[in-house]
Amino acid sequence: MSTPDEKSLLALAERHLYPNYRQAPCVFVRGKGCELWDKSGKRYLDLAAGVAVSSLGHAHPRYVAAISEQVGRLVHMSNYF
């Protein structure tokens, strides 16, 4: 299966994401620390966190190991329990 190109992914996002703010016209494919790279290879600095999340950076080996270990046990549990 081939990977969709950037134009196709941006069109898909435009069709399915709620337009409560303007989406940046880029598709990120990887990150390391505070750096992100888009599908065309352009590098960005990730200096923002999302809503109600921590800014932990990308792909730190200890973070990846901790998440991988947790996923092996339990991924998500509803707060209804």
C-alpha positions as CSV (number, residue, x, y, z in Angstrom):
1,M,0.0,0.0,0.0
2,S,1.5,3.4,-1.0
3,T,1.6,6.4,1.3
4,P,-0.8,9.2,0.3
5,D,0.9,12.4,-0.9
6,E,0.8,15.7,1.0
7,K,-1.8,17.2,-1.2
8,S,-4.2,14.2,-0.7
9,L,-3.7,14.3,3.0
10,L,-4.4,18.0,3.3
11,A,-7.6,17.6,1.2
12,L,-8.6,14.7,3.5
13,A,-8.1,16.9,6.6
14,E,-10.0,19.7,5.0
15,R,-13.0,17.4,4.5
16,H,-13.0,15.8,7.9
17,L,-11.5,18.2,10.5
18,Y,-13.8,20.7,12.1
19,P,-12.8,24.2,11.0
20,N,-12.6,25.9,14.4
21,Y,-9.2,27.3,13.5
22,R,-7.0,27.5,10.4
23,Q,-5.0,24.4,9.8
24,A,-1.4,24.7,8.9
25,P,-0.8,23.4,5.3
26,C,1.7,20.8,6.3
27,V,1.9,17.1,7.0
28,F,4.3,16.1,9.8
29,V,5.9,12.7,9.4
30,R,8.5,12.5,12.2
31,G,9.9,14.3,15.2
32,K,12.8,14.3,17.5
33,G,13.0,16.4,20.6
34,C,11.5,19.8,19.8
35,E,12.0,19.3,16.0
36,L,9.4,18.2,13.5
37,W,9.8,17.3,9.8
38,D,7.1,17.5,7.2
39,K,6.6,15.2,4.2
40,S,8.8,17.3,2.0
41,G,11.7,17.3,4.5
42,K,11.3,20.8,5.8
43,R,12.3,21.1,9.5
44,Y,10.1,23.0,12.1
45,L,10.6,23.8,15.8
46,D,7.7,22.5,17.8
47,L,7.2,25.2,20.4
48,A,3.6,24.6,21.3
49,A,1.6,22.0,23.2
50,G,-2.0,21.0,22.5
51,V,-5.0,21.7,24.7
52,A,-4.7,19.9,28.1
53,V,-1.5,18.0,27.2
54,S,2.1,18.2,28.2
55,S,4.8,19.3,25.8
56,L,7.1,16.2,26.1
57,G,9.0,16.5,22.8
58,H,9.2,13.7,20.2
59,A,10.9,10.3,20.2
60,H,12.9,10.5,23.3
61,P,14.2,6.9,24.0
62,R,13.0,6.8,27.6
63,Y,9.6,8.2,26.7
64,V,9.2,5.7,23.9
65,A,10.3,2.8,26.2
66,A,7.8,3.9,28.9
67,I,4.9,4.2,26.5
68,S,5.7,0.9,24.8
69,E,5.8,-0.9,28.2
70,Q,2.5,0.7,29.2
71,V,0.8,-0.2,25.9
72,G,1.8,-3.8,26.6
73,R,-0.4,-3.7,29.7
74,L,-3.2,-1.2,29.2
75,V,-3.7,1.7,26.8
76,H,-6.7,3.6,28.0
77,M,-9.3,3.2,30.7
78,S,-12.4,5.3,30.9
79,N,-12.7,7.6,33.9
80,Y,-16.3,6.2,34.3
81,F,-14.7,3.3,36.3
